[in-house]
PDB file of C-alpha atoms in Angstrom:
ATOM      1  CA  UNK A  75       5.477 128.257  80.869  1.00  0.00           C
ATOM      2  CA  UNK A  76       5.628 125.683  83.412  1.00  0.00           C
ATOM      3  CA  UNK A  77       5.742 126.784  87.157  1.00  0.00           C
ATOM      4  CA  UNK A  78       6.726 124.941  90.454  1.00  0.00           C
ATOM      5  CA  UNK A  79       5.037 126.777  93.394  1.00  0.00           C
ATOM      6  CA  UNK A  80       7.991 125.895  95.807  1.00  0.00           C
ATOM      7  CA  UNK A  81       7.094 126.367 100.007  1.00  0.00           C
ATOM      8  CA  UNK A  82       8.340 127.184 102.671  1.00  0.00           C
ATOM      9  CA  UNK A  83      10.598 130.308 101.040  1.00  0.00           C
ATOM     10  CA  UNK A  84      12.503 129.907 104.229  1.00  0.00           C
ATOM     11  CA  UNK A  85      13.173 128.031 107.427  1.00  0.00           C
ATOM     12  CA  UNK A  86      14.313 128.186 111.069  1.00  0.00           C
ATOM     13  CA  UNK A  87      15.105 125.768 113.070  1.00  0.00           C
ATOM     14  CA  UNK A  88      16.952 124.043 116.029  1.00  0.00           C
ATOM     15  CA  UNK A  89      19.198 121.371 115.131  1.00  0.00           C
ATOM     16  CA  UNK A  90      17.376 118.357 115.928  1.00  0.00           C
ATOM     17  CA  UNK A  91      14.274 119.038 114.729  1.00  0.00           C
ATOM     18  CA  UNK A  92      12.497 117.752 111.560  1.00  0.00           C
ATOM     19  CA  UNK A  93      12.010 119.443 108.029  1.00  0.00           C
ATOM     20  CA  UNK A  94       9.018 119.163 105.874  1.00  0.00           C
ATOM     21  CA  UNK A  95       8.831 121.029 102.031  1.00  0.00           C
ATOM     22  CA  UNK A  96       6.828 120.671  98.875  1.00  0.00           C
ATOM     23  CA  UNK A  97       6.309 121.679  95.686  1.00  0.00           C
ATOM     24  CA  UNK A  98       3.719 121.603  93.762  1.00  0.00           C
ATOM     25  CA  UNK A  99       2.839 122.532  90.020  1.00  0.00           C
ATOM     26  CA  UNK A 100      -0.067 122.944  87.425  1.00  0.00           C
ATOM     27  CA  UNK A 101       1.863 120.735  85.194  1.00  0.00           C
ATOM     28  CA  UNK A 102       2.462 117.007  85.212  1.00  0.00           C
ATOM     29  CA  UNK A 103       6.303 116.324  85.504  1.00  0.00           C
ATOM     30  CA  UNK A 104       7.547 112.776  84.873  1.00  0.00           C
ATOM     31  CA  UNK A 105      10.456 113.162  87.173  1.00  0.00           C
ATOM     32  CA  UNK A 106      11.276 115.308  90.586  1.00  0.00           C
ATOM     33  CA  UNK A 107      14.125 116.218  91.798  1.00  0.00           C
ATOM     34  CA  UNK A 108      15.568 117.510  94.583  1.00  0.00           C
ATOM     35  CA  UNK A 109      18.937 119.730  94.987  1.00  0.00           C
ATOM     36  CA  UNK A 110      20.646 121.632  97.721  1.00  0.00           C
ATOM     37  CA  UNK A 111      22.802 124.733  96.847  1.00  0.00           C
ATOM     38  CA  UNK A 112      26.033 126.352  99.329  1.00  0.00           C
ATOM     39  CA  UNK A 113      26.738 129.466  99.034  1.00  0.00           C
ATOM     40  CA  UNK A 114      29.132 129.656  96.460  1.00  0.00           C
ATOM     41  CA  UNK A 115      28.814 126.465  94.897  1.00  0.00           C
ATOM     42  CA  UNK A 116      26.233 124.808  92.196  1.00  0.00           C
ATOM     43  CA  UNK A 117      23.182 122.746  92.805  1.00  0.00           C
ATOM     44  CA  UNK A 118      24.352 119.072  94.360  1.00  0.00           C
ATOM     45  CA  UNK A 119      21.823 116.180  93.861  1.00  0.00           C
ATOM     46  CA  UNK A 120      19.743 114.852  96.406  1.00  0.00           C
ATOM     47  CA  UNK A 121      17.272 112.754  95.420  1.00  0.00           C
ATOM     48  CA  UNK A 122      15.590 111.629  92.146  1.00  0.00           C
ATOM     49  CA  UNK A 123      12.430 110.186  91.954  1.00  0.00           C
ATOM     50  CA  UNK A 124      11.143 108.421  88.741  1.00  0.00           C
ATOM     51  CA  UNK A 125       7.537 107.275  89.066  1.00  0.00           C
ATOM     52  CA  UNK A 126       4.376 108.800  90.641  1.00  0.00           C
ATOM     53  CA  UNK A 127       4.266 107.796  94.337  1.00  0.00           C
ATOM     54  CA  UNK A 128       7.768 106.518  94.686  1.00  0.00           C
ATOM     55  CA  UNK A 129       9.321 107.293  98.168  1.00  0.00           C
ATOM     56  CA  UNK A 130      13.035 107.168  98.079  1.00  0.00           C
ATOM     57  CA  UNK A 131      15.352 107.852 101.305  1.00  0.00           C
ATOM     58  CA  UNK A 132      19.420 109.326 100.670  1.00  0.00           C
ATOM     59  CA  UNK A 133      20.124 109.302 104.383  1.00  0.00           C
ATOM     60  CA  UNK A 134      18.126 111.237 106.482  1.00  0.00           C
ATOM     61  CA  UNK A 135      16.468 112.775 103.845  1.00  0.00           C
ATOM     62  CA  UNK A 136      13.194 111.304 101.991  1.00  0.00           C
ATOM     63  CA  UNK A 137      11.420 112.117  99.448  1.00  0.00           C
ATOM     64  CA  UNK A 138       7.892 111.659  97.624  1.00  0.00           C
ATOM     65  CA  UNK A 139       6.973 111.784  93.891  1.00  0.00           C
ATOM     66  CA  UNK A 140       2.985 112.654  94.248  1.00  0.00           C
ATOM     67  CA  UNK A 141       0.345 110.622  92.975  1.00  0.00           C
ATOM     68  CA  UNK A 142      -0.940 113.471  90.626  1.00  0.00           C
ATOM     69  CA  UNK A 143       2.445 113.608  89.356  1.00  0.00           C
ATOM     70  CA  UNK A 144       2.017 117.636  90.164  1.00  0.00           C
ATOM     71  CA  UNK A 145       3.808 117.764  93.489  1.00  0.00           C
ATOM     72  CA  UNK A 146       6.749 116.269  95.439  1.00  0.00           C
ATOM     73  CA  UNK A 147       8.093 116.361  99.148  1.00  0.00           C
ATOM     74  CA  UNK A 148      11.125 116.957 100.638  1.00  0.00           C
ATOM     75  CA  UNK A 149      11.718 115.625 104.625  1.00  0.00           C
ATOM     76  CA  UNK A 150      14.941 116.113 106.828  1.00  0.00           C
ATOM     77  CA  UNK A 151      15.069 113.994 109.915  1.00  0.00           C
ATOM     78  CA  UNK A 152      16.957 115.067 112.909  1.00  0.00           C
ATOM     79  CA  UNK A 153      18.436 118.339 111.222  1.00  0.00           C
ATOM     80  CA  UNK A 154      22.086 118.864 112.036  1.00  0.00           C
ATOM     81  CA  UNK A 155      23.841 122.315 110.999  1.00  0.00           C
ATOM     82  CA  UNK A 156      25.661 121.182 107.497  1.00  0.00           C
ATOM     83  CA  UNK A 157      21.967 120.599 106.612  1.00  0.00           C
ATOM     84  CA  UNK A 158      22.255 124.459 106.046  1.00  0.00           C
ATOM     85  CA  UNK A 159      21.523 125.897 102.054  1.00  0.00           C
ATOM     86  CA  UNK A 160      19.111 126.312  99.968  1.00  0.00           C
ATOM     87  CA  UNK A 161      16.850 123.803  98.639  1.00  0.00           C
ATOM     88  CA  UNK A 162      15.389 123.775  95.246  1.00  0.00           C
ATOM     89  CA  UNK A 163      12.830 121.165  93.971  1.00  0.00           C
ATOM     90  CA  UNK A 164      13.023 120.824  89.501  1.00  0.00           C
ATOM     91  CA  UNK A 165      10.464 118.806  87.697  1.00  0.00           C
ATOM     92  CA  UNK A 166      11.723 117.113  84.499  1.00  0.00           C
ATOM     93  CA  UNK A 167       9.210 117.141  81.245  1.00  0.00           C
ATOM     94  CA  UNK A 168       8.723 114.589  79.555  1.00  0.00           C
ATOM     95  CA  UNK A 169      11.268 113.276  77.778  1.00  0.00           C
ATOM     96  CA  UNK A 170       9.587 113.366  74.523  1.00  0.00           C
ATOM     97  CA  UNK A 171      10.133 116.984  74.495  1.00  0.00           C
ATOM     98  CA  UNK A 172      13.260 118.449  76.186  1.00  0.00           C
ATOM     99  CA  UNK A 173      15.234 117.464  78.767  1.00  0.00           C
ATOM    100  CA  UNK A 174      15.262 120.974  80.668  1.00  0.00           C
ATOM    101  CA  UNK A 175      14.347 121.489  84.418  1.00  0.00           C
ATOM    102  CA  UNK A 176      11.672 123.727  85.452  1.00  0.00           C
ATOM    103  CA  UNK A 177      13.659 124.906  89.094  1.00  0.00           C
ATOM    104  CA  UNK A 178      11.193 125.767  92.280  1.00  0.00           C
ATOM    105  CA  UNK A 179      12.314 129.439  93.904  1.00  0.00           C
ATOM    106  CA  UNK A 180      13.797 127.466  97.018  1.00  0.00           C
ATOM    107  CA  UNK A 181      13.557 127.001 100.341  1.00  0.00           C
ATOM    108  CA  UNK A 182      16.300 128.819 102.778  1.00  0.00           C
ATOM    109  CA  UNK A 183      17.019 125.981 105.632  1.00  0.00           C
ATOM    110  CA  UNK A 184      18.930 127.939 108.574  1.00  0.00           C
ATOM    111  CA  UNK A 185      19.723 125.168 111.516  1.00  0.00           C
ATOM    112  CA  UNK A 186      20.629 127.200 115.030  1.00  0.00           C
ATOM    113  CA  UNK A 187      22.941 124.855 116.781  1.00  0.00           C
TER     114      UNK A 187
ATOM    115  CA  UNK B  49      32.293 117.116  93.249  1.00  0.00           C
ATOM    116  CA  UNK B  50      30.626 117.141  90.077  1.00  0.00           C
ATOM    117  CA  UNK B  51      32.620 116.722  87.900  1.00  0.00           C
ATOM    118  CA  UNK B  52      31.250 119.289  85.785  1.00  0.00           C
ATOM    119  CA  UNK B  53      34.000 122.095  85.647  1.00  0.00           C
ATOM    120  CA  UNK B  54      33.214 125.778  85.026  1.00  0.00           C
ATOM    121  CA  UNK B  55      35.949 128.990  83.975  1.00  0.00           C
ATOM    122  CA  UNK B  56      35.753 131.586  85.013  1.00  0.00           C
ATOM    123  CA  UNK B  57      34.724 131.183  88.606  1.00  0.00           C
ATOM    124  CA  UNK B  58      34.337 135.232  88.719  1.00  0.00           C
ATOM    125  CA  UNK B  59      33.654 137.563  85.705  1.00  0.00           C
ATOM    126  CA  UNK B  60      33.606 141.832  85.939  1.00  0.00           C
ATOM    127  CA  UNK B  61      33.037 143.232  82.949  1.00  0.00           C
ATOM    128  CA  UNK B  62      30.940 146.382  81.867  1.00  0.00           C
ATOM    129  CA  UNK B  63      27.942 147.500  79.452  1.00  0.00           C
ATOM    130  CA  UNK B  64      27.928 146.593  75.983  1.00  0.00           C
ATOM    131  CA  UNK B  65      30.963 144.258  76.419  1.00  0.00           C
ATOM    132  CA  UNK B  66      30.903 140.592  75.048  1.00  0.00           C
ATOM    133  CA  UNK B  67      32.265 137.093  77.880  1.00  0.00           C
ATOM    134  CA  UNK B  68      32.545 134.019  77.174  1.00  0.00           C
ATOM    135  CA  UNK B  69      31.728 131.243  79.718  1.00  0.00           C
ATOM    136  CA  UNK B  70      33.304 127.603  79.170  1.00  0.00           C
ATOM    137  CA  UNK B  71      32.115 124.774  80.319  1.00  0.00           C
ATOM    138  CA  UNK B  72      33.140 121.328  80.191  1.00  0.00           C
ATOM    139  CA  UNK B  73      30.915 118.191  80.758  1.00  0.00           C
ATOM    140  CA  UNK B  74      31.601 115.039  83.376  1.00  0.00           C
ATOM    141  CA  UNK B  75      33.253 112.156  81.013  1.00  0.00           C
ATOM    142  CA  UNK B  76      30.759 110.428  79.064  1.00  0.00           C
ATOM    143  CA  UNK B  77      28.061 113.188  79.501  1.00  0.00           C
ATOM    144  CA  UNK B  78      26.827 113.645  75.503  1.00  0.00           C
ATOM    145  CA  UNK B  79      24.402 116.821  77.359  1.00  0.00           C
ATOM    146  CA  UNK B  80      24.951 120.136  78.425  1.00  0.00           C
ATOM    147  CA  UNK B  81      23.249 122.335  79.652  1.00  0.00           C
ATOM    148  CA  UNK B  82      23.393 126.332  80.089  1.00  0.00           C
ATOM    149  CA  UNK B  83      20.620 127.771  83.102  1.00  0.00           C
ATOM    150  CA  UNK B  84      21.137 131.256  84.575  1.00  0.00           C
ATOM    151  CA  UNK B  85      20.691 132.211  88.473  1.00  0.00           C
ATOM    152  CA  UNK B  86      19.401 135.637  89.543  1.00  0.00           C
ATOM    153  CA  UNK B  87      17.769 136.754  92.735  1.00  0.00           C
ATOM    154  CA  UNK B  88      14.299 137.604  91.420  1.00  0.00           C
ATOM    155  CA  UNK B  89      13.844 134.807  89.100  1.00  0.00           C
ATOM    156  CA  UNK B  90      15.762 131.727  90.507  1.00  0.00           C
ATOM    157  CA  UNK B  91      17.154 129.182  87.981  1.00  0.00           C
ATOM    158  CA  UNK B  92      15.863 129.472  84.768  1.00  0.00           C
ATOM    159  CA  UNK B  93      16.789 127.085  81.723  1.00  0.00           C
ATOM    160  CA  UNK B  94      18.692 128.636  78.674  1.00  0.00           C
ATOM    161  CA  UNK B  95      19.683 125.962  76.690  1.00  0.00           C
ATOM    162  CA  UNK B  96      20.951 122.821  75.624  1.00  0.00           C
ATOM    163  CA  UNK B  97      23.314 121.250  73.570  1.00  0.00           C
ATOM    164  CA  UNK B  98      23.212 117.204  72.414  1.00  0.00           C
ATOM    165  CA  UNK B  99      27.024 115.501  70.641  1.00  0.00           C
ATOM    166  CA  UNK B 100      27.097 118.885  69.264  1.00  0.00           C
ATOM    167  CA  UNK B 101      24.395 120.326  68.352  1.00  0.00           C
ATOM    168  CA  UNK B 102      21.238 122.231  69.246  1.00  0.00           C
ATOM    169  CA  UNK B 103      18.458 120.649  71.220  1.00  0.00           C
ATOM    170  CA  UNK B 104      16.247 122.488  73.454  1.00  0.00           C
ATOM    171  CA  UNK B 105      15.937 126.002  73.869  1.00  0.00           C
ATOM    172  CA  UNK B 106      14.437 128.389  77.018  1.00  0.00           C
ATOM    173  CA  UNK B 107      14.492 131.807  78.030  1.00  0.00           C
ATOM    174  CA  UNK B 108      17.382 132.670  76.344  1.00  0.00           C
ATOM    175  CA  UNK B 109      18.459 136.236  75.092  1.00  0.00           C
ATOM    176  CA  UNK B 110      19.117 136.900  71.165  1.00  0.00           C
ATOM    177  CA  UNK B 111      21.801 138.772  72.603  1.00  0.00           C
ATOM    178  CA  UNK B 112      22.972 135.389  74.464  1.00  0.00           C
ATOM    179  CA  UNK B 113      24.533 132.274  72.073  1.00  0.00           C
ATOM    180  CA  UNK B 114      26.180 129.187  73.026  1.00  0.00           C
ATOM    181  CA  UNK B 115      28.022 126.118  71.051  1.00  0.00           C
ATOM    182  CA  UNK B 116      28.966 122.767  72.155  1.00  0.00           C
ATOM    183  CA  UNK B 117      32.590 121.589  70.313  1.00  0.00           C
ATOM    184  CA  UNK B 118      33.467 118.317  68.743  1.00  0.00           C
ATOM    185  CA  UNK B 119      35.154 117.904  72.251  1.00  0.00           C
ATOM    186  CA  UNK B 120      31.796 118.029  74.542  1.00  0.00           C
ATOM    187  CA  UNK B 121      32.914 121.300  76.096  1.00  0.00           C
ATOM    188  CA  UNK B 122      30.266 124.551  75.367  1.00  0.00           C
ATOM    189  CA  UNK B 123      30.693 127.739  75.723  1.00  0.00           C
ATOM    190  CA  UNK B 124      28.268 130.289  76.542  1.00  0.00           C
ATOM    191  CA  UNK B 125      28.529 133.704  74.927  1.00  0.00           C
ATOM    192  CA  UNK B 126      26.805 136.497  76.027  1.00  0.00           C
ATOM    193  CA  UNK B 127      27.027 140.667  73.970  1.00  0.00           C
ATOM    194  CA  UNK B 128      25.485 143.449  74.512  1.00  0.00           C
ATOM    195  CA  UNK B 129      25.899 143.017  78.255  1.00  0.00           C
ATOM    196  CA  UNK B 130      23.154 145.173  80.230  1.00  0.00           C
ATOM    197  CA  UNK B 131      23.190 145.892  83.964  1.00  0.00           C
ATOM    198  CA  UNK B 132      20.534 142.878  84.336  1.00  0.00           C
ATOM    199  CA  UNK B 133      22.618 140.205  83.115  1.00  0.00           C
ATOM    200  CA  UNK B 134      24.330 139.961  86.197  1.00  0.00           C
ATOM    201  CA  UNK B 135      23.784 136.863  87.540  1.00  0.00           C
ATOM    202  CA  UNK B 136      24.983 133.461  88.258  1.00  0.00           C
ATOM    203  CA  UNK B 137      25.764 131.127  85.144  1.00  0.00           C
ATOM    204  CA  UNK B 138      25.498 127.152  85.887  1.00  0.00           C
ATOM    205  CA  UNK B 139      26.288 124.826  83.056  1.00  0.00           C
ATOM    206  CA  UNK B 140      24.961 120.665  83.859  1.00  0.00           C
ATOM    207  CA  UNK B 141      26.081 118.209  82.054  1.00  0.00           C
ATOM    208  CA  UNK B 142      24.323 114.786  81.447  1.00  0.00           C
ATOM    209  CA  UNK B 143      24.452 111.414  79.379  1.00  0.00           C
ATOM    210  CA  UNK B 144      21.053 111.723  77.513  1.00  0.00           C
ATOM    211  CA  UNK B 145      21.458 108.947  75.426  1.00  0.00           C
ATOM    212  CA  UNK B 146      18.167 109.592  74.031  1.00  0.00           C
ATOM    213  CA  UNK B 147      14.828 111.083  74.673  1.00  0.00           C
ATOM    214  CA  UNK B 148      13.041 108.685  77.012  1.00  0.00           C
ATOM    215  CA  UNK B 149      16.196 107.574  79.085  1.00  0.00           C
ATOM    216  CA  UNK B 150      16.209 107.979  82.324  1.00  0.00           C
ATOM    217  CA  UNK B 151      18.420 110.934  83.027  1.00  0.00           C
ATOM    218  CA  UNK B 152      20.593 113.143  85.476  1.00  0.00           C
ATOM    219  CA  UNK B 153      22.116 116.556  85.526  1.00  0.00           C
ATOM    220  CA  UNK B 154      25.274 117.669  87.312  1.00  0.00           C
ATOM    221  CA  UNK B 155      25.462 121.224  87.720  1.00  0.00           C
ATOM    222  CA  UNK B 156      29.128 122.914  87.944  1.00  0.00           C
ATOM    223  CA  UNK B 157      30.074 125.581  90.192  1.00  0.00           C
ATOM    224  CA  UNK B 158      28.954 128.481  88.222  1.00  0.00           C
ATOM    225  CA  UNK B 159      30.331 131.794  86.990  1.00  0.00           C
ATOM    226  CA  UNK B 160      29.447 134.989  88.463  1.00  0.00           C
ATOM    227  CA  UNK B 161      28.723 137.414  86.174  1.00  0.00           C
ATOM    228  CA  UNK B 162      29.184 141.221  87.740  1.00  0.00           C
ATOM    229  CA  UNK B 163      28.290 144.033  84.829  1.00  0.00           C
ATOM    230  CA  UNK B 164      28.995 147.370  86.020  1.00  0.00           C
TER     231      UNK B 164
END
């Protein structure tokens, strides 16, 4: 089955700093999307990005759809320590077959004050 | 907030025992969906239920069934229970008004499943 190759697995940083992640696949995905996960709590909804090469900004937080429509991006600007979780990139098929998400393994963002 | 709402929060059960998970969808969502969270193989997709019925299906156990009721909510039930179902259970819910529509899911909280 489909695979997202998600990177880094995990993060440290000093609040402040900037945050760069990807994910890339073998597979074509019509849609990316990016979630963050608390301890404790489900998957929240960061960005969603439609076409291939869209950029879209929630905030301090951008994201890229690739041109190959096989990888995405995830930046945090100026990283404060609520940015702390877990990050998970999901690439949607296309809609012609189901509507599941294929789920990268994550990237652990730890911000040191 | 989601809106998505999940029950049990926790669930301790043992071998060979049978749970049931409820979910119930955001208003207007038509879609839900069950995925399971473990430590070794992240979020994986189980299935999915459309206005009631069947619709896509992933890596889901024969052991594991779900149903979606006249009133949106689903439940997920799993039997059998092995050590190595443990895990966290999400259910997302969605509008999916039909296959090509742009769509979004909204995950719940999750159970957590403990089998001792």
């Amino acid at each position: 089955g489909q695979q997202l190759n998600q990177s880094p697995q995990s993060m440290f940083i000093q609040e402040g700093e900037d945050v760069s992640m990807n994910c890339t696949s073998s597979s074509i995905f019509n849609t990316w999307l990016w979630y963050k996960q608390e301890p404790g709590e489900g998957p929240v909804l960061l960005i969603a990005l439609y076409k291939a090469g869209e950029l879209t900004s929630n905030g301090r937080l951008t994201a890229q759809f690739g041109i190959t429509r096989k990888d995405s991006f995830l930046n945090i600007s100026a990283s404060i320590p609520s940015d702390v979780g877990i990050y998970f990139c999901a690439g949607q098929l296309d809609p012609g077959g189901s509507e599941k998400l294929v789920f990268g393994k994550g990237t652990k963002l730890t911000v040191n004050p | 907030d989601s809106g998505v709402t999940q029950t049990p929060k926790h669930l301790i059960t043992a071998t060979g025992q049978r749970v049931t998970l409820r979910c119930s969808p955001r208003s207007g969502d038509l879609s839900v969906y069950w995925y399971q969270q473990s430590l070794d193989q992240g979020l994986q997709f189980l299935i999915q239920y459309y206005n009631g019925e069947e619709r896509a299906k992933g890596n889901i156990l024969e052991r594991f069934s779900a149903q979606q009721f006249p009133d949106l909510h689903s439940e997920l039930n799993l039997s059998s229970l092995e050590l190595g179902d443990s895990a966290l259970y999400f259910c997302a819910s969605s509008v999916a008004l039909w296959a090509g529509e742009i769509d979004t899911q909204y995950f719940g909280p999750g159970t957590r499943l403990t089998v001792l």
